[in-house]
XYZ file of C-alpha atoms in Angstrom:
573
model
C 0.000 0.000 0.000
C 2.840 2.636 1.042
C 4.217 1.625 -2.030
C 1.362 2.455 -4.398
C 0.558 5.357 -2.315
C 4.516 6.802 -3.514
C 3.783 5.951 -6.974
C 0.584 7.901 -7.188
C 1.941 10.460 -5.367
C 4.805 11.241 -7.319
C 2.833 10.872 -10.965
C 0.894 13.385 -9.619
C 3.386 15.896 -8.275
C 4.854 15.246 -11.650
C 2.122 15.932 -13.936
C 0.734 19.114 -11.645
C 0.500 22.265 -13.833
C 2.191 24.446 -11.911
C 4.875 26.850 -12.991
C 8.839 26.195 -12.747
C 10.308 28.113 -10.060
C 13.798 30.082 -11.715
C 15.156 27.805 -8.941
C 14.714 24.840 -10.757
C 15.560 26.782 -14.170
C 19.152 27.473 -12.963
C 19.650 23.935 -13.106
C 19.904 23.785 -16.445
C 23.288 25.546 -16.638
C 25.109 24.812 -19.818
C 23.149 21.904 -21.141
C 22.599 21.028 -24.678
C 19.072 22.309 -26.364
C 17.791 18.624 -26.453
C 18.284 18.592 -22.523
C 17.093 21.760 -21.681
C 14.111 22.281 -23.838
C 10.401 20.372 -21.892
C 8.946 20.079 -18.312
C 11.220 17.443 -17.308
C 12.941 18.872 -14.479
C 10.102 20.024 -13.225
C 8.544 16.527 -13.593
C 11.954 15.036 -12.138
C 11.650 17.679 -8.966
C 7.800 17.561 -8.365
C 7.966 13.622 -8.547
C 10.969 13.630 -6.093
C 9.145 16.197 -3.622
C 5.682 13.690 -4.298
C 8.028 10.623 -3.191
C 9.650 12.571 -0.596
C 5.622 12.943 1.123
C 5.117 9.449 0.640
C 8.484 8.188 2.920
C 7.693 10.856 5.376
C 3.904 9.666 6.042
C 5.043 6.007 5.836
C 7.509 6.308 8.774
C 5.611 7.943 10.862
C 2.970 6.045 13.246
C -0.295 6.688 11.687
C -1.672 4.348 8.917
C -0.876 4.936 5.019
C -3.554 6.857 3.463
C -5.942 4.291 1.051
C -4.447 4.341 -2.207
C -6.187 6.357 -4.834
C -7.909 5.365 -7.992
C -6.309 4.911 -11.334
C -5.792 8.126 -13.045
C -5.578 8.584 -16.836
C -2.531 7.468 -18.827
C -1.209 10.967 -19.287
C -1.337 11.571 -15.481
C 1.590 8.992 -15.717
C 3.883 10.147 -18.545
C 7.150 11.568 -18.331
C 8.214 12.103 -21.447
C 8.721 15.871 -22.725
C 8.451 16.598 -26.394
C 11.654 15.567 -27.384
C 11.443 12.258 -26.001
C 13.603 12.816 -23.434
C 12.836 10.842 -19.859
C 13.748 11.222 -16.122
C 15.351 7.572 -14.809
C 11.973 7.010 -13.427
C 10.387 6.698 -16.821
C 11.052 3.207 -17.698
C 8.152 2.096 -15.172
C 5.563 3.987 -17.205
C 4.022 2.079 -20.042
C 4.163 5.411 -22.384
C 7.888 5.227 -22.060
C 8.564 1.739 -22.604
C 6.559 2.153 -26.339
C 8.655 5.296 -27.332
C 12.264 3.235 -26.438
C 10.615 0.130 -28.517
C 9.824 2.525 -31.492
C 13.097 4.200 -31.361
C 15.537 2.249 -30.276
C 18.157 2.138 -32.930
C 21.081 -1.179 -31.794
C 22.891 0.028 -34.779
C 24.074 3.363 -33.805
C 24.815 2.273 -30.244
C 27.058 -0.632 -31.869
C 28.584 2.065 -33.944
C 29.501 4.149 -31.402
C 30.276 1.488 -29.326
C 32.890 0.489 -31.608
C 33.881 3.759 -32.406
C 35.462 4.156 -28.523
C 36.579 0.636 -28.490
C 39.306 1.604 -31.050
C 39.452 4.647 -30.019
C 40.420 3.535 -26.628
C 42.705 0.842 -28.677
C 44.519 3.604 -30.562
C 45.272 5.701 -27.543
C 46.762 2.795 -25.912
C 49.219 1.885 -28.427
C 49.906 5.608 -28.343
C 50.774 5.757 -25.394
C 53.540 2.927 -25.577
C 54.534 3.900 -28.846
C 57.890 5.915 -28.885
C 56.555 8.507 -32.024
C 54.474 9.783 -28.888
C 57.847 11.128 -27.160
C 59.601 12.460 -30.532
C 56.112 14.151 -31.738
C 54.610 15.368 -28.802
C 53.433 18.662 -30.180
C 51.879 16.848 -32.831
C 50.407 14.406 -31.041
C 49.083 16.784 -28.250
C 47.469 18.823 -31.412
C 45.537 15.645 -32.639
C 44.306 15.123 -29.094
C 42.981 18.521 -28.685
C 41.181 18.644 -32.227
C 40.006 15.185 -31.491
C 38.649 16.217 -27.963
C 37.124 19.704 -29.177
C 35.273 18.510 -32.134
C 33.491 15.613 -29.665
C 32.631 19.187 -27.666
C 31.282 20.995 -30.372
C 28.998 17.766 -31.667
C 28.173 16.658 -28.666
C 24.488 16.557 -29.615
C 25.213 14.743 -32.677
C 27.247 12.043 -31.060
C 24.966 11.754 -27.471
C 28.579 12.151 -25.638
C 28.415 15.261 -22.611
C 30.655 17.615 -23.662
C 31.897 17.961 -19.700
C 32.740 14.062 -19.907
C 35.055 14.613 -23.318
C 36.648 17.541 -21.652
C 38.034 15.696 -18.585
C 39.255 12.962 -20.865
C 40.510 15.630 -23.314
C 42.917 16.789 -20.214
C 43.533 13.785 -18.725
C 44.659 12.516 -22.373
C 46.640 15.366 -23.170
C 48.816 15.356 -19.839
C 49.860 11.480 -20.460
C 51.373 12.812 -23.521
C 52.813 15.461 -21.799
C 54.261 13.273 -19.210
C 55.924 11.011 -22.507
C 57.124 13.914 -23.893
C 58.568 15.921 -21.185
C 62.253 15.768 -20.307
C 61.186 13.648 -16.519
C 58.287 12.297 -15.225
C 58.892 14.749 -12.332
C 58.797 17.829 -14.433
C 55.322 16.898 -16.306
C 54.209 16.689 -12.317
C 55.617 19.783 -11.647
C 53.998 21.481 -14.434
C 50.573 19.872 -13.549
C 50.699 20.592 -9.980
C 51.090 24.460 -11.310
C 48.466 24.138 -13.901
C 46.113 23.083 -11.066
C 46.606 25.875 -8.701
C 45.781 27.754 -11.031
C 42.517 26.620 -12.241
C 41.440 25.963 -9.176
C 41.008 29.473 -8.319
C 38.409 29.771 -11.410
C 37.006 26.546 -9.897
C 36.945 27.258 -6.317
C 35.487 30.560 -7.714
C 32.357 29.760 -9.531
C 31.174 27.103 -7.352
C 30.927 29.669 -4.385
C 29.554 32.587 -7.366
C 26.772 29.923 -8.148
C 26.222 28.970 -4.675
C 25.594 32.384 -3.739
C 23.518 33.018 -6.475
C 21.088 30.138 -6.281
C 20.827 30.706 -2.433
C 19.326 33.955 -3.562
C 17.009 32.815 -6.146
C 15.664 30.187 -4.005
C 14.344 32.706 -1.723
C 13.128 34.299 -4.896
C 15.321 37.328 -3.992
C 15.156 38.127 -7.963
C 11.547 39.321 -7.382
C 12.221 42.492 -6.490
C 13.848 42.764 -9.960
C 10.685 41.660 -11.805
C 8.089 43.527 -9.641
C 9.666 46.667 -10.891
C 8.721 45.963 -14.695
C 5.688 47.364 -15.488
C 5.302 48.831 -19.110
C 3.719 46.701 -21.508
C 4.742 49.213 -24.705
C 6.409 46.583 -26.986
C 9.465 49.458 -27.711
C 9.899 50.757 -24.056
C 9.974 46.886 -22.989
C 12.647 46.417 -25.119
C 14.718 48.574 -23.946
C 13.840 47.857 -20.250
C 14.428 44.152 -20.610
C 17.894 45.422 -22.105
C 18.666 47.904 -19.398
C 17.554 45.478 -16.446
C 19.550 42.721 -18.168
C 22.712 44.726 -18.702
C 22.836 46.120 -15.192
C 21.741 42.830 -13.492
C 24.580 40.841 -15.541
C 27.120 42.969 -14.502
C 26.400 41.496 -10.634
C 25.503 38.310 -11.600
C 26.653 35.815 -14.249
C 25.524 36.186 -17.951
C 24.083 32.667 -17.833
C 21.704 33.484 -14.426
C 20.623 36.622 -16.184
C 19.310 35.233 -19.076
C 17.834 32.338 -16.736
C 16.020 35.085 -14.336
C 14.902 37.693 -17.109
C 13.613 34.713 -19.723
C 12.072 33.431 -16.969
C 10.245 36.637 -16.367
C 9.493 37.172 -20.136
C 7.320 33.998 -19.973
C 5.036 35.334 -17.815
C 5.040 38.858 -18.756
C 4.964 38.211 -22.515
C 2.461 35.482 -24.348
C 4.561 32.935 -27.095
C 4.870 35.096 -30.129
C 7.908 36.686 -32.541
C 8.051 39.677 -30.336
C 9.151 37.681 -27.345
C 11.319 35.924 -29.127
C 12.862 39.249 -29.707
C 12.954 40.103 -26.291
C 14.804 36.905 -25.331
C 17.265 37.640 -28.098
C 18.059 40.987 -26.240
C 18.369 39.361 -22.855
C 21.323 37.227 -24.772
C 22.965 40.548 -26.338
C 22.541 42.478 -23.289
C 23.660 39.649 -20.813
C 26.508 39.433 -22.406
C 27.080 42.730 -23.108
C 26.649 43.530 -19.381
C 29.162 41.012 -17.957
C 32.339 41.936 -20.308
C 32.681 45.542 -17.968
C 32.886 43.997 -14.508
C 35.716 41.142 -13.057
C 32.480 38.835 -12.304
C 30.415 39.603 -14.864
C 31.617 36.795 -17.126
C 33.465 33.058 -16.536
C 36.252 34.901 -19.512
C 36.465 38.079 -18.053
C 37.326 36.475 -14.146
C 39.544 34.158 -15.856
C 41.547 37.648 -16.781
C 40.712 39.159 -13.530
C 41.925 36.248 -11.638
C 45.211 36.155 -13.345
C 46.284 39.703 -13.090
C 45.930 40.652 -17.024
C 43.371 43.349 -15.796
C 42.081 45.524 -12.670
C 38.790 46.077 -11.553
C 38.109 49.843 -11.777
C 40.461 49.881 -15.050
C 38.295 47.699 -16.833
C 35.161 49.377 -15.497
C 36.278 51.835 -16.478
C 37.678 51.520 -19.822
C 34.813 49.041 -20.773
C 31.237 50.183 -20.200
C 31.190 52.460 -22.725
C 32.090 50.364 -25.399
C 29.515 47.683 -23.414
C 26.948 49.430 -23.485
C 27.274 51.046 -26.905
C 27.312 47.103 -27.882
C 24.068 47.466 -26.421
C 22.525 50.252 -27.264
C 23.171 50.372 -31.084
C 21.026 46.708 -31.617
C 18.092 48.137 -29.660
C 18.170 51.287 -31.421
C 18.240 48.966 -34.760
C 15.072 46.793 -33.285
C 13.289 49.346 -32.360
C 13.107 50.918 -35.721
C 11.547 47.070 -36.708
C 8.054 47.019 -36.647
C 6.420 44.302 -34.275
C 3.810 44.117 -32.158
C 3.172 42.314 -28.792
C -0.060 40.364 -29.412
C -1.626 38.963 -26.480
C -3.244 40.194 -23.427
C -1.091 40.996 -20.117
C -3.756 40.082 -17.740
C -2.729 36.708 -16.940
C 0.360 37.125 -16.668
C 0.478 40.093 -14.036
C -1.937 38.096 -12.071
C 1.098 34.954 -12.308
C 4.066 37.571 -11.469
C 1.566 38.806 -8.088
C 1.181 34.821 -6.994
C 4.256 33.927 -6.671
C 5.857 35.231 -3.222
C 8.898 35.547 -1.589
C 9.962 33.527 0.726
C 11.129 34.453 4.933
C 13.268 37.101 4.950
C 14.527 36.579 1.125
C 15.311 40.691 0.976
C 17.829 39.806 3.899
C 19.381 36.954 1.368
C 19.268 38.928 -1.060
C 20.985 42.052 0.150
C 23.464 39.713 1.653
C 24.288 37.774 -1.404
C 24.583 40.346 -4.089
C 26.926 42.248 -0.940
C 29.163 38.696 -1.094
C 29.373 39.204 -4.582
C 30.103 42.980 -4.744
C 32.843 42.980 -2.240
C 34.267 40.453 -3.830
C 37.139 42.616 -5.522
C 36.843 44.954 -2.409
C 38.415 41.825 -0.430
C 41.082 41.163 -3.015
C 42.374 44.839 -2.453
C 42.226 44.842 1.570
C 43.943 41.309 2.099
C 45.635 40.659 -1.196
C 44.549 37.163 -1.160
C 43.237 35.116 -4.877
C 39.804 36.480 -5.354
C 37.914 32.723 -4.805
C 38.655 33.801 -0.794
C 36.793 36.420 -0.661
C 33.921 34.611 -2.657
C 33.838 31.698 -0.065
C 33.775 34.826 2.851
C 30.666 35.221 1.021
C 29.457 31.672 0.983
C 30.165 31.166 4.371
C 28.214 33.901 5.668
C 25.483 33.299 3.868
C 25.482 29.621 4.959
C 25.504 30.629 8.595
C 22.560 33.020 8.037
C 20.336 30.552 6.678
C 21.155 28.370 8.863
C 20.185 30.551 11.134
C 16.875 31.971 9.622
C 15.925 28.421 9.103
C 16.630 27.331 12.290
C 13.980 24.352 13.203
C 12.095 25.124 10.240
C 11.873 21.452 8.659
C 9.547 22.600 6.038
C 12.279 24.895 4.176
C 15.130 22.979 3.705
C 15.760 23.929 0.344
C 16.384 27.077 1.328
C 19.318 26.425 2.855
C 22.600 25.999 1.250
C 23.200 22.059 1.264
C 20.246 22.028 -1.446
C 21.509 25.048 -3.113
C 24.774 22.878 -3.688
C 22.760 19.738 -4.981
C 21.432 22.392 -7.580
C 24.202 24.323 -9.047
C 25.973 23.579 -12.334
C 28.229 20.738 -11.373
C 28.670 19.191 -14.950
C 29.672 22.780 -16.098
C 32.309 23.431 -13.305
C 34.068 20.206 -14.275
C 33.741 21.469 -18.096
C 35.597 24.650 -17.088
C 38.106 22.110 -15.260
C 38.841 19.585 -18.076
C 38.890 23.204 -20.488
C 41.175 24.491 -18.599
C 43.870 21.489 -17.630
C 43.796 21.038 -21.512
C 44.837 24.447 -22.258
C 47.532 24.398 -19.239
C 49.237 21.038 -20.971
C 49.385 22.998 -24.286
C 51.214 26.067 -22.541
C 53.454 23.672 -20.674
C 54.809 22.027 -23.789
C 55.069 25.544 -25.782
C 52.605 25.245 -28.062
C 50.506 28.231 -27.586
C 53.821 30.243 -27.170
C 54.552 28.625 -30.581
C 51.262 29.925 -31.651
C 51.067 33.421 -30.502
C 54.773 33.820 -32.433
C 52.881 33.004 -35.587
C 50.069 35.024 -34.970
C 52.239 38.157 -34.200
C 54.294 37.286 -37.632
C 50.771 37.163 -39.492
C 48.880 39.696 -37.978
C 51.098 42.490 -35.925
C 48.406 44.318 -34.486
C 46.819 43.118 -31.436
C 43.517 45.288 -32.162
C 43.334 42.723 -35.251
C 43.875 39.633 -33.160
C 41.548 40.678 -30.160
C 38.622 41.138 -32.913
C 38.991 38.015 -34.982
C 38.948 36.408 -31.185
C 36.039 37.767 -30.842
C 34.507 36.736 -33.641
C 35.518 33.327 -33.512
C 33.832 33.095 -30.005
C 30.517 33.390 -31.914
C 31.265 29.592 -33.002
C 33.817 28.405 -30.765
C 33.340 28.891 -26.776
C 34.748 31.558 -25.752
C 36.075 29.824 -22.273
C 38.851 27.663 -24.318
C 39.993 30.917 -26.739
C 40.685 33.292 -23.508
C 42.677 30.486 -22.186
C 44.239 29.988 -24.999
C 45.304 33.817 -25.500
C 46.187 33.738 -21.704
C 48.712 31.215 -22.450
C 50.436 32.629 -25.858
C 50.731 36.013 -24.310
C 51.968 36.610 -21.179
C 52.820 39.938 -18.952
C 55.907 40.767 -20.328
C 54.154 40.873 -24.396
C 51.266 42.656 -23.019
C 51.181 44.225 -19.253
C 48.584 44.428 -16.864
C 45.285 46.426 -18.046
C 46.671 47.392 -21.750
C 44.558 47.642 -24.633
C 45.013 44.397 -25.896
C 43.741 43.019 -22.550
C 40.505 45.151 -22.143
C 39.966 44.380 -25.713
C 40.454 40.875 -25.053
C 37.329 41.080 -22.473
C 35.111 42.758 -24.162
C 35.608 40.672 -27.584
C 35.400 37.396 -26.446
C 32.236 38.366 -24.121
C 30.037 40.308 -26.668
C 31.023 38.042 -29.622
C 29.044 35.447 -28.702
C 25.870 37.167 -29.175
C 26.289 36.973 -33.168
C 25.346 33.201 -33.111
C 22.928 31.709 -30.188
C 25.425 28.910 -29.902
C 28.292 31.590 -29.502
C 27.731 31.842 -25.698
C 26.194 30.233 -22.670
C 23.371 32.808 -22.548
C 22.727 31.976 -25.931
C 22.519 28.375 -25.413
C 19.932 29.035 -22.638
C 17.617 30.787 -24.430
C 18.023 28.230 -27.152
C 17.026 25.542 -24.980
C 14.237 27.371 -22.627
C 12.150 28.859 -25.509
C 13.167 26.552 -28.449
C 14.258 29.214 -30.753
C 16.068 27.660 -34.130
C 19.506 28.649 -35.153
C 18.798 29.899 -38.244
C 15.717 32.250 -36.670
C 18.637 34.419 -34.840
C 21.000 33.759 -37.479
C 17.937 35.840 -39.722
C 16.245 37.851 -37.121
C 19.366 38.870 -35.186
C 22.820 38.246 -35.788
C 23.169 41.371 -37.865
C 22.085 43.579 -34.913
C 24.374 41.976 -32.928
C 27.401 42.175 -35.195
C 26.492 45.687 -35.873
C 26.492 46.444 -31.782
C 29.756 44.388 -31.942
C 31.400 46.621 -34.687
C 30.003 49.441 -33.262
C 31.700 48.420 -29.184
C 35.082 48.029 -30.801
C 35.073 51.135 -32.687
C 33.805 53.286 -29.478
C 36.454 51.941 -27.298
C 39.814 52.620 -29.718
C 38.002 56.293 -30.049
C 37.397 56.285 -26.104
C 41.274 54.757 -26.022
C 42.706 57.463 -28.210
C 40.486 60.238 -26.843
C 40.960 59.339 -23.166
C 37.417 59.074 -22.399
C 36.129 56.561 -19.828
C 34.581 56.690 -16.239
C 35.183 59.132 -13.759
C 38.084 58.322 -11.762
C 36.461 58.976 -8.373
C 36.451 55.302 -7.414
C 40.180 55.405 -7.299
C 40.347 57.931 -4.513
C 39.175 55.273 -2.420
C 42.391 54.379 -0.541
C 41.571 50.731 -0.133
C 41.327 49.846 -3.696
C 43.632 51.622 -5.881
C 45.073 48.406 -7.402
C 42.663 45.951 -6.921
C-alpha cells in the first residue's frame, strides 16, 4: 500500500500544472538544447518532492492513506516533447513504447565500436615511442580530437563535460611522454592546477551564492519593478535590467532570471522571441565591464591581465554602446506584442517571496560585490573572498531556518545539490587542456605566428572575438592567456581590455556563440537559423560598433570618472 501510495503520489506531483520556479531553471546551466528544452525537471523535482511525502507519512505512526484510484494514462507520462525521460520513466508504459519505437542497436554498436578503437589507438599511443619524438603533434591531434566531440556533442549523445576531462587527462599522459622527466610533467601539472582551481573554487561559491538567492526568490524584487507593456519601451527595459543585473551576476543566471520573467510577462509570439534575443545581447554585453560579470572576463581578472576599476572603467562604454546600437536597430523594426497581459500580471503577483529573502538577497549580491573589495584589503586570490561570502550566507540561513523542517531547500546544502556541477568540471577539463598545451610551448609557438601574421593586437583581439561566436569563448581566452603573457602585453593594456570585451560580446552573433545563448536556445526553443535571420546582424552591428567606441574612447581618453580610485583601499585591486 505505502508503495502504491509513492507511486501515485509522485505521478501526480509530476504531472501538476504548476509553474517552474527560476530555482529549478538554474539547473539547467550549460546543457545542450535537447536537454534543456520540456517540463522534465520540473517533472523530475515535483515527482521527487511527491516521493519525498510518501516516505515521510510512511515512517511515521499513523496508517498509510488508502491508495487512490487509477488516473488517466497521461497523469503517468514523463516524457517531454523531445522524447527525453527522467530515470523514473522506464516504469511507465508510455515510455517503454517510445524506447521500442526508437531504439536504434545500430548506432549504439557504432559508437560502441567507435570508442573501443578509439580507446585501442590511444593505448598503443601511449607505448609507442613517435608519442615522445612528436609530442606537439600528437598533443594537437588530441585537442582537435577532444574539441570537435565538444562541439557535436548533440550529434554524437557524448556530454561535452565528460570529453573535456578525458581531453585533459589525455593530453597530460602525452605530456608526461614527452617531457624531459616524469617529475617535471608533475611539476607542471601541480602548477596548472593551482591555477585553475582558483576559477574553480570561484564559480562554485559565485553559483552557490547566487542560487541561495534565487531560491528565496530574492530576484523578485527585480521583476516587480517591470511594469510597461509598450512593446518598444519593454525592449529597452528588458535590455537595461539585463545589462545592469549581468554585470552582478553571471551572464548565464541573467538570461535564466529575465527569460524566466518574459514567460510570464509576454504570451509565445515573434516579439518575445525578440525580447529573449536581447536578454542574450545584453547579458553578455553587461558582464564583459565587470571582473564577475563573465566566466572569460574572471579568468583575466583572476590572473592579473586586468584591474577592476580599469576595466570598469575603460569598458562600459564600449559595453553598453554594444548594447545600445542593436536596440536602437530593433526598435526601428516594426512588431507588435499580441496577447493580453492580464494573466500574466496576475502569475508575477502569486508567486511570493519567501522568509526574509530581501535579507538573502541584500546579503548575497553584498558577497558578490565585495568580492574585488576583499582582493584589495587582504591581497589574497579572489575565490577567498567569494567563499567569505558563501560562508556567511550559509551561517545566516542556517540561522533563519533554524527548526524550520519545512524549508530545507532554502538552505545551502540544497543550493549545492542544484548548481551547475557538470559545467564546473567542463571549465576544469577546459582548462587542464589548455595548461598542458602552454606547458609544452605550443601556444607560445602559436602566438609567435600570430604576431608574424597579424602584428596588431587590435586585429587579433577582434577576430577572437569573432571566432567566439562559433567556438566557446572559455577555451579561446585560455588559450590567449597562455600565448601572451605579462611581459608581451602588461597588466590592463589595450590588448587586454579588448580581449574582455571581444570574447564576451562576440558570442551574441550566433545563439550557440555563448552560454546565454545556449539558454535561451534551450528554454524557448528558438532555431539557429531564426537568430541567425532575425538577429545576428544587430548583434554584429552592436559588436562593430563596441570596438570602434572603445579605440576612439582609447585614443580620446574618455572613460569613467576616476572617483572610485580615490578610495584608498582599492587603488590596485
Amino acid at each position: 500500500m505505502a508503495l502504491s501510495f509513492c507511486l501515485l503520489a509522485g505521478a501526480r506531483a509530476a504531472a501538476s500544472p504548476s509553474l517552474p520556479s527560476s530555482a529549478a531553471l538554474l539547473q539547467r546551466r550549460h546543457l545542450p538544447p535537447a536537454v534543456v528544452v520540456g517540463p522534465l525537471p520540473q517533472a523530475q523535482q515535483r515527482w521527487r518532492r511527491g516521493t519525498r511525502f510518501c516516505r515521510a507519512s510512511s515512517s511515521s505512526s499513523s496508517p498509510p492513506p488508502p491508495p487512490a484510484p487509477p488516473e488517466e494514462p497521461q497523469d503517468y507520462e514523463l516524457l517531454d516533447t523531445t522524447g527525453n525521460c527522467d530515470p523514473l520513466c522506464s516504469l511507465d508504459e508510455v515510455s517503454s513504447q517510445y524506447f521500442e519505437a526508437n531504439y536504434k542497436p545500430k548506432d549504439d554498436l557504432l559508437k560502441a565500436l567507435t570508442i573501443f578503437a578509439t580507446a585501442l589507438a590511444g593505448a598503443a599511443a601511449i607505448n609507442h615511442s613517435w608519442v615522445a619524438a612528436n609530442q606537439d603533434i600528437a598533443m594537437v591531434l588530441v585537442f582537435a580530437v577532444g574539441y570537435a566531440g565538444i562541439i557535436f556533442e548533440e550529434s554524437l549523445a557524448f556530454n561535452k563535460s565528460g570529453v573535456a576531462i578525458l581531453m585533459a587527462v589525455c593530453l597530460w599522459v602525452v605530456r608526461s611522454i614527452g617531457a624531459p622527466s616524469t617529475d617535471v610533467a608533475v611539476q607542471e601539472l601541480s602548477h596548472t592546477t593551482a591555477e585553475v582551481s582558483e576559477i574553480v573554487f570561484f564559480l562554485l561559491g559565485a553559483m552557490t551564492i547566487v542560487e541561495i538567492v534565487d531560491a528565496h526568490q530574492g530576484f523578485k524584487l527585480v521583476t516587480d519593478n517591470i511594469s510597461t507593456r509598450s512593446p518598444k519601451a519593454l525592449l529597452w527595459v528588458i535590455g537595461i535590467v539585463t545589462f545592469f543585473l549581468s554585470a552582478i551576476l553571471d551572464n548565464l543566471t541573467s538570461t535564466i532570471v529575465m527569460v524566466s520573467l518574459l514567460r510570464k510577462l509576454v504570451p509565445p509570439s515573434e516579439y518575445r522571441k525578440l525580447l529573449g534575443a536581447v536578454v542574450v545581447i545584453a547579458a553578455n554585453a553587461g558582464g564583459a565591464w565587470t571582473p564577475i560579470g563573465d566566466v572569460t572576463t574572471t579568468m583575466l581578472w583572476i590572473h592579473g591581465q586586468i584591474t577592476t576599476l580599469n576595466i570598469m572603467q575603460g569598458l562600459f562604454i564600449p559595453s553598453a554602446v554594444s548594447l545600445a546600437v542593436p536596440l536602437a536597430l530593433m526598435s526601428l523594426t516594426r512588431f507588435e506584442a499580441n496577447g493580453s497581459s492580464q494573466e500574466s500580471s496576475s502569475l508575477l503577483s502569486s508567486e511570493q517571496m519567501a522568509p526574509r529573502g530581501q535579507l538573502v538577497l541584500a546579503v548575497g549580491v553584498g558577497a558578490l560585490v565585495s568580492v574585488p573589495v576583499f582582493k584589495a584589503l587582504t591581497g589574497l586570490p579572489p575565490f577567498m573572498g567569494m567563499l567569505l561570502g558563501l560562508g556567511i550566507l550559509w551561517i545566516l540561513t542556517d540561522a533563519i531556518h533554524y527548526g524550520e523542517t519545512e524549508r530545507q531547500q532554502l538552505k545551502v546544502p540544497q543550493a549545492l545539490s542544484r548548481i551547475d556541477t557538470q559545467g564546473i568540471l567542463f571549465f576544469l577539463g577546459i582548462l587542464l587542456s589548455v595548461g598542458s598545451l602552454e606547458s609544452a610551448g605550443i601556444l607560445r609557438q602559436l602566438a609567435n605566428y600570430l604576431d608574424a601574421t597579424i602584428p596588431n593586437g587590435d586585429l587579433i583581439a577582434s577576430a577572437i572575438g569573432v571566432a567566439s561566436a562559433i567556438i566557446d569563448n572559455v577555451p579561446l581566452v585560455a588559450a590567449t592567456m597562455g600565448m601572451y603573457d605579462l611581459t608581451s602585453y602588461p597588466q590592463d593594456s589595450d590588448f587586454w581590455q579588448l580581449i574582455a570585451f571581444c570574447a564576451g560580446t562576440g558570442g551574441s552573433m550566433l545563439i550557440i556563440g555563448s552560454a546565454a545563448g545556449v539558454a535561451f536556445m534551450g528554454m524557448e526553443k528558438v532555431d539557429f537559423f531564426w537568430y541567425t535571420r532575425k538577429v545576428s546582424g544587430f548583434a554584429l552591428a552592436g559588436y562593430a560598433a563596441g570596438i570602434m567606441s572603445y579605440l576612439a574612447a582609447q585614443n580620446l581618453h574618455i572613460s569613467l570618472p576616476t572617483s572610485l580610485a580615490e578610495i584608498p583601499f582599492i587603488p590596485g585591486s
